[in-house]
Amino acid sequence: MSGVSAPGTVPAGSLPGSDSASTQPAAASAALSADHLTVDRGGRPVLRGVTFEVPRGTVTGLLGPSGGGKTTLMRAIVGVQVVKSGSVTVLGLPAGSAELRRRVGYVTQAPSVYADLTVRDNARYFAAIYGVGRAAADAAIAAVGLAEQAGQLVASLSGGQRTRVSLACALLSSPQLLVLDEPTVGLDPVLREELWGQFHELAANGTTLLVSSHVMDEAGRCDRLLLLREGELIADETPAAIRAATGTLDLEQAFLRIIRERATPPEGKVA
């Protein structure tokens, strides 16, 4: 699937200043890939022939406005979304395969932990499921910066802290792929900075991360960017390549230029 891009997408290696040999991963190095993925929900198209690859050991940002298809794409990646056509391959296996359950971590927008248990009890519960022991649970809590809150009920935590509890529980299986749906919503700038630092530390240790956001200022923190709009993938490149192609250092402005160029018909044609 290397070299294939959805129609109208800014494809890998095609932008000024990009090196196709270095930016276009071989299929064997891809942690996940989608091939002409199409999803309908409620009788309307939500994803329209989305095709991309995500290299292993990277932080890839999935960006776009609310309602653009980000959560639906993530659901398809973890195997809980009905797909109309196309395919998703995760760590060399079809998305949703039983073998992937311990290899893929998924942190949803809504905290996926028990509000009536403490942070520690939640982590130890999931640790028991994964068979990794209490020490691993305590280490995961410390890794997300919640050691001081370990004895608190999750119900008493802030929204950002609850998200970090979910992240700690997801990390207990030592996932090779970590899918995070808008994990920084509601976090203050300091906590956001710390969380992004943790993401890059995980990637440096070999974990592949796909992080969704509708906040464009987070785009520059990613190794690679996927931009979804109205269910279509309109950019798939590194931040540097997107800046070079659009002639601006501001990634939000760069995305707006990509959107406007797509909306403007070629000279001599009527939209």
GROMACS .gro file of C-alpha atoms in nm:
model
  271
    1MET     CA    1   0.000   0.000   0.000
    2SER     CA    2   0.305   0.224   0.012
    3GLY     CA    3   0.267   0.528  -0.210
    4VAL     CA    4  -0.115   0.514  -0.228
    5SER     CA    5  -0.305   0.825  -0.120
    6ALA     CA    6  -0.671   0.914  -0.109
    7PRO     CA    7  -0.785   1.146  -0.391
    8GLY     CA    8  -0.721   1.508  -0.300
    9THR     CA    9  -0.488   1.422  -0.013
   10VAL     CA   10  -0.148   1.580   0.041
   11PRO     CA   11   0.041   1.251  -0.002
   12ALA     CA   12   0.354   1.141   0.176
   13GLY     CA   13   0.674   1.250   0.007
   14SER     CA   14   0.500   1.476  -0.247
   15LEU     CA   15   0.552   1.812  -0.078
   16PRO     CA   16   0.838   2.054  -0.141
   17GLY     CA   17   1.128   1.978   0.090
   18SER     CA   18   1.012   1.625   0.169
   19ASP     CA   19   1.217   1.316   0.100
   20SER     CA   20   1.004   1.031  -0.030
   21ALA     CA   21   1.266   0.778   0.073
   22SER     CA   22   1.253   0.889   0.436
   23THR     CA   23   0.888   0.990   0.475
   24GLN     CA   24   0.720   0.700   0.297
   25PRO     CA   25   0.745   0.395   0.525
   26ALA     CA   26   0.767   0.046   0.390
   27ALA     CA   27   0.462  -0.170   0.460
   28ALA     CA   28   0.663  -0.383   0.702
   29SER     CA   29   0.740  -0.080   0.920
   30ALA     CA   30   0.378   0.038   0.944
   31ALA     CA   31   0.212  -0.009   1.281
   32LEU     CA   32  -0.127   0.045   1.123
   33SER     CA   33  -0.272   0.117   0.781
   34ALA     CA   34  -0.609   0.191   0.627
   35ASP     CA   35  -0.693   0.104   0.268
   36HIS     CA   36  -0.987   0.294   0.115
   37LEU     CA   37  -1.175   0.276   0.446
   38THR     CA   38  -1.540   0.377   0.414
   39VAL     CA   39  -1.785   0.396   0.705
   40ASP     CA   40  -2.151   0.501   0.708
   41ARG     CA   41  -2.335   0.585   1.028
   42GLY     CA   42  -2.704   0.670   1.048
   43GLY     CA   43  -2.734   0.644   0.672
   44ARG     CA   44  -2.467   0.903   0.596
   45PRO     CA   45  -2.099   0.869   0.506
   46VAL     CA   46  -1.864   0.941   0.794
   47LEU     CA   47  -1.537   0.817   0.641
   48ARG     CA   48  -1.488   0.837   0.264
   49GLY     CA   49  -1.221   0.607   0.123
   50VAL     CA   50  -0.951   0.692   0.380
   51THR     CA   51  -0.604   0.551   0.302
   52PHE     CA   52  -0.286   0.601   0.507
   53GLU     CA   53  -0.001   0.432   0.694
   54VAL     CA   54   0.137   0.509   1.040
   55PRO     CA   55   0.506   0.423   1.099
   56ARG     CA   56   0.604   0.231   1.411
   57GLY     CA   57   0.748   0.418   1.707
   58THR     CA   58   0.600   0.755   1.616
   59VAL     CA   59   0.347   1.002   1.753
   60THR     CA   60   0.092   1.066   1.478
   61GLY     CA   61  -0.165   1.338   1.521
   62LEU     CA   62  -0.518   1.286   1.393
   63LEU     CA   63  -0.656   1.635   1.359
   64GLY     CA   64  -0.967   1.799   1.231
   65PRO     CA   65  -1.287   1.971   1.341
   66SER     CA   66  -1.541   1.800   1.563
   67GLY     CA   67  -1.766   1.577   1.357
   68GLY     CA   68  -1.497   1.517   1.096
   69GLY     CA   69  -1.470   1.142   1.156
   70LYS     CA   70  -1.178   1.117   1.400
   71THR     CA   71  -1.353   0.906   1.664
   72THR     CA   72  -1.511   0.682   1.399
   73LEU     CA   73  -1.166   0.619   1.249
   74MET     CA   74  -1.026   0.532   1.591
   75ARG     CA   75  -1.315   0.293   1.655
   76ALA     CA   76  -1.239   0.123   1.324
   77ILE     CA   77  -0.872   0.090   1.422
   78VAL     CA   78  -0.952  -0.083   1.751
   79GLY     CA   79  -1.209  -0.305   1.582
   80VAL     CA   80  -1.537  -0.186   1.732
   81GLN     CA   81  -1.675  -0.002   1.429
   82VAL     CA   82  -1.881  -0.160   1.149
   83VAL     CA   83  -1.703  -0.086   0.821
   84LYS     CA   84  -1.886  -0.048   0.489
   85SER     CA   85  -1.582  -0.116   0.271
   86GLY     CA   86  -1.204  -0.105   0.271
   87SER     CA   87  -0.982  -0.241   0.547
   88VAL     CA   88  -0.770  -0.155   0.848
   89THR     CA   89  -0.454  -0.350   0.934
   90VAL     CA   90  -0.307  -0.319   1.284
   91LEU     CA   91   0.037  -0.462   1.368
   92GLY     CA   92   0.007  -0.688   1.065
   93LEU     CA   93  -0.339  -0.823   1.156
   94PRO     CA   94  -0.695  -0.725   1.063
   95ALA     CA   95  -0.833  -0.466   1.305
   96GLY     CA   96  -1.031  -0.628   1.584
   97SER     CA   97  -0.840  -0.957   1.578
   98ALA     CA   98  -0.837  -1.137   1.912
   99GLU     CA   99  -0.457  -1.141   1.908
  100LEU     CA  100  -0.456  -0.761   1.926
  101ARG     CA  101  -0.644  -0.726   2.254
  102ARG     CA  102  -0.330  -0.709   2.468
  103ARG     CA  103  -0.125  -0.527   2.202
  104VAL     CA  104  -0.351  -0.225   2.147
  105GLY     CA  105  -0.447   0.030   2.411
  106TYR     CA  106  -0.746   0.261   2.361
  107VAL     CA  107  -0.821   0.569   2.572
  108THR     CA  108  -1.164   0.708   2.487
  109GLN     CA  109  -1.284   1.066   2.533
  110ALA     CA  110  -1.498   0.961   2.829
  111PRO     CA  111  -1.288   0.812   3.111
  112SER     CA  112  -1.312   0.432   3.089
  113VAL     CA  113  -1.248   0.358   3.458
  114TYR     CA  114  -1.464   0.302   3.764
  115ALA     CA  115  -1.566   0.625   3.939
  116ASP     CA  116  -1.649   0.449   4.268
  117LEU     CA  117  -1.299   0.300   4.302
  118THR     CA  118  -0.977   0.475   4.394
  119VAL     CA  119  -0.707   0.545   4.138
  120ARG     CA  120  -0.497   0.264   4.290
  121ASP     CA  121  -0.785   0.015   4.293
  122ASN     CA  122  -0.863   0.087   3.928
  123ALA     CA  123  -0.502   0.037   3.825
  124ARG     CA  124  -0.464  -0.281   4.031
  125TYR     CA  125  -0.789  -0.421   3.893
  126PHE     CA  126  -0.666  -0.379   3.534
  127ALA     CA  127  -0.322  -0.504   3.636
  128ALA     CA  128  -0.484  -0.826   3.761
  129ILE     CA  129  -0.667  -0.865   3.429
  130TYR     CA  130  -0.340  -0.828   3.239
  131GLY     CA  131  -0.149  -1.042   3.489
  132VAL     CA  132   0.121  -0.784   3.559
  133GLY     CA  133   0.098  -0.738   3.936
  134ARG     CA  134   0.052  -0.452   4.182
  135ALA     CA  135   0.399  -0.306   4.135
  136ALA     CA  136   0.322  -0.243   3.767
  137ALA     CA  137  -0.005  -0.072   3.867
  138ASP     CA  138   0.174   0.160   4.107
  139ALA     CA  139   0.440   0.236   3.845
  140ALA     CA  140   0.173   0.324   3.587
  141ILE     CA  141   0.006   0.561   3.832
  142ALA     CA  142   0.338   0.732   3.898
  143ALA     CA  143   0.412   0.750   3.524
  144VAL     CA  144   0.103   0.964   3.463
  145GLY     CA  145   0.174   1.188   3.759
  146LEU     CA  146  -0.100   1.067   3.994
  147ALA     CA  147   0.101   0.912   4.277
  148GLU     CA  148  -0.030   1.168   4.525
  149GLN     CA  149  -0.391   1.099   4.420
  150ALA     CA  150  -0.358   0.717   4.426
  151GLY     CA  151  -0.589   0.683   4.728
  152GLN     CA  152  -0.860   0.916   4.597
  153LEU     CA  153  -1.187   0.802   4.445
  154VAL     CA  154  -1.191   0.863   4.070
  155ALA     CA  155  -1.523   1.044   4.115
  156SER     CA  156  -1.344   1.314   4.314
  157LEU     CA  157  -1.085   1.387   4.043
  158SER     CA  158  -1.090   1.652   3.775
  159GLY     CA  159  -1.167   1.559   3.415
  160GLY     CA  160  -0.802   1.578   3.319
  161GLN     CA  161  -0.699   1.357   3.610
  162ARG     CA  162  -0.960   1.098   3.514
  163THR     CA  163  -0.816   1.090   3.164
  164ARG     CA  164  -0.475   1.019   3.313
  165VAL     CA  165  -0.620   0.733   3.518
  166SER     CA  166  -0.753   0.583   3.194
  167LEU     CA  167  -0.411   0.628   3.036
  168ALA     CA  168  -0.240   0.455   3.331
  169CYS     CA  169  -0.474   0.157   3.298
  170ALA     CA  170  -0.417   0.140   2.922
  171LEU     CA  171  -0.040   0.137   2.972
  172LEU     CA  172  -0.055  -0.172   3.196
  173SER     CA  173  -0.070  -0.409   2.900
  174SER     CA  174   0.246  -0.250   2.753
  175PRO     CA  175   0.062  -0.186   2.424
  176GLN     CA  176   0.252  -0.169   2.099
  177LEU     CA  177  -0.012   0.070   1.965
  178LEU     CA  178  -0.180   0.332   2.185
  179VAL     CA  179  -0.489   0.508   2.047
  180LEU     CA  180  -0.587   0.824   2.236
  181ASP     CA  181  -0.907   1.013   2.161
  182GLU     CA  182  -0.858   1.381   2.254
  183PRO     CA  183  -0.663   1.302   2.574
  184THR     CA  184  -0.567   1.663   2.647
  185VAL     CA  185  -0.917   1.811   2.658
  186GLY     CA  186  -0.965   2.001   2.983
  187LEU     CA  187  -0.598   1.993   3.083
  188ASP     CA  188  -0.411   2.307   3.181
  189PRO     CA  189  -0.099   2.398   2.977
  190VAL     CA  190   0.143   2.248   3.229
  191LEU     CA  191  -0.034   1.911   3.236
  192ARG     CA  192  -0.066   1.912   2.858
  193GLU     CA  193   0.308   1.967   2.829
  194GLU     CA  194   0.377   1.681   3.070
  195LEU     CA  195   0.140   1.446   2.889
  196TRP     CA  196   0.298   1.517   2.549
  197GLY     CA  197   0.635   1.452   2.706
  198GLN     CA  198   0.506   1.111   2.817
  199PHE     CA  199   0.377   1.040   2.465
  200HIS     CA  200   0.718   1.104   2.312
  201GLU     CA  201   0.892   0.899   2.580
  202LEU     CA  202   0.664   0.606   2.497
  203ALA     CA  203   0.736   0.648   2.125
  204ALA     CA  204   1.111   0.658   2.192
  205ASN     CA  205   1.071   0.320   2.365
  206GLY     CA  206   0.896   0.172   2.060
  207THR     CA  207   0.525   0.235   2.121
  208THR     CA  208   0.325   0.379   1.832
  209LEU     CA  209   0.076   0.649   1.930
  210LEU     CA  210  -0.221   0.788   1.740
  211VAL     CA  211  -0.349   1.099   1.917
  212SER     CA  212  -0.661   1.282   1.806
  213SER     CA  213  -0.728   1.649   1.870
  214HIS     CA  214  -0.927   1.940   1.733
  215VAL     CA  215  -0.674   2.183   1.882
  216MET     CA  216  -0.441   2.278   1.599
  217ASP     CA  217  -0.162   2.410   1.822
  218GLU     CA  218  -0.093   2.049   1.923
  219ALA     CA  219  -0.013   1.955   1.562
  220GLY     CA  220   0.347   2.071   1.590
  221ARG     CA  221   0.410   1.824   1.873
  222CYS     CA  222   0.353   1.527   1.640
  223ASP     CA  223   0.598   1.339   1.419
  224ARG     CA  224   0.335   1.306   1.150
  225LEU     CA  225  -0.010   1.450   1.084
  226LEU     CA  226  -0.334   1.317   0.942
  227LEU     CA  227  -0.596   1.586   0.877
  228LEU     CA  228  -0.957   1.472   0.846
  229ARG     CA  229  -1.233   1.697   0.722
  230GLU     CA  230  -1.588   1.582   0.649
  231GLY     CA  231  -1.468   1.222   0.646
  232GLU     CA  232  -1.191   1.276   0.392
  233LEU     CA  233  -0.818   1.263   0.456
  234ILE     CA  234  -0.686   1.590   0.314
  235ALA     CA  235  -0.330   1.585   0.450
  236ASP     CA  236  -0.087   1.307   0.543
  237GLU     CA  237   0.263   1.440   0.605
  238THR     CA  238   0.515   1.567   0.857
  239PRO     CA  239   0.456   1.910   1.010
  240ALA     CA  240   0.768   2.041   0.832
  241ALA     CA  241   0.648   1.920   0.493
  242ILE     CA  242   0.302   2.074   0.541
  243ARG     CA  243   0.459   2.406   0.639
  244ALA     CA  244   0.684   2.397   0.334
  245ALA     CA  245   0.398   2.311   0.097
  246THR     CA  246   0.171   2.589   0.222
  247GLY     CA  247   0.435   2.857   0.278
  248THR     CA  248   0.350   2.926   0.642
  249LEU     CA  249   0.497   2.822   0.976
  250ASP     CA  250   0.153   2.842   1.141
  251LEU     CA  251   0.001   2.494   1.108
  252GLU     CA  252  -0.351   2.620   1.165
  253GLN     CA  253  -0.308   2.860   0.874
  254ALA     CA  254  -0.147   2.580   0.674
  255PHE     CA  255  -0.453   2.360   0.721
  256LEU     CA  256  -0.684   2.647   0.629
  257ARG     CA  257  -0.488   2.697   0.308
  258ILE     CA  258  -0.518   2.327   0.223
  259ILE     CA  259  -0.894   2.345   0.283
  260ARG     CA  260  -0.932   2.659   0.071
  261GLU     CA  261  -0.728   2.514  -0.214
  262ARG     CA  262  -0.951   2.207  -0.217
  263ALA     CA  263  -1.260   2.427  -0.222
  264THR     CA  264  -1.133   2.640  -0.512
  265PRO     CA  265  -1.198   2.479  -0.853
  266PRO     CA  266  -0.908   2.468  -1.101
  267GLU     CA  267  -0.887   2.764  -1.338
  268GLY     CA  268  -1.134   2.728  -1.621
  269LYS     CA  269  -1.360   2.487  -1.433
  270VAL     CA  270  -1.684   2.557  -1.253
  271ALA     CA  271  -1.735   2.409  -0.905
   0.00000   0.00000   0.00000
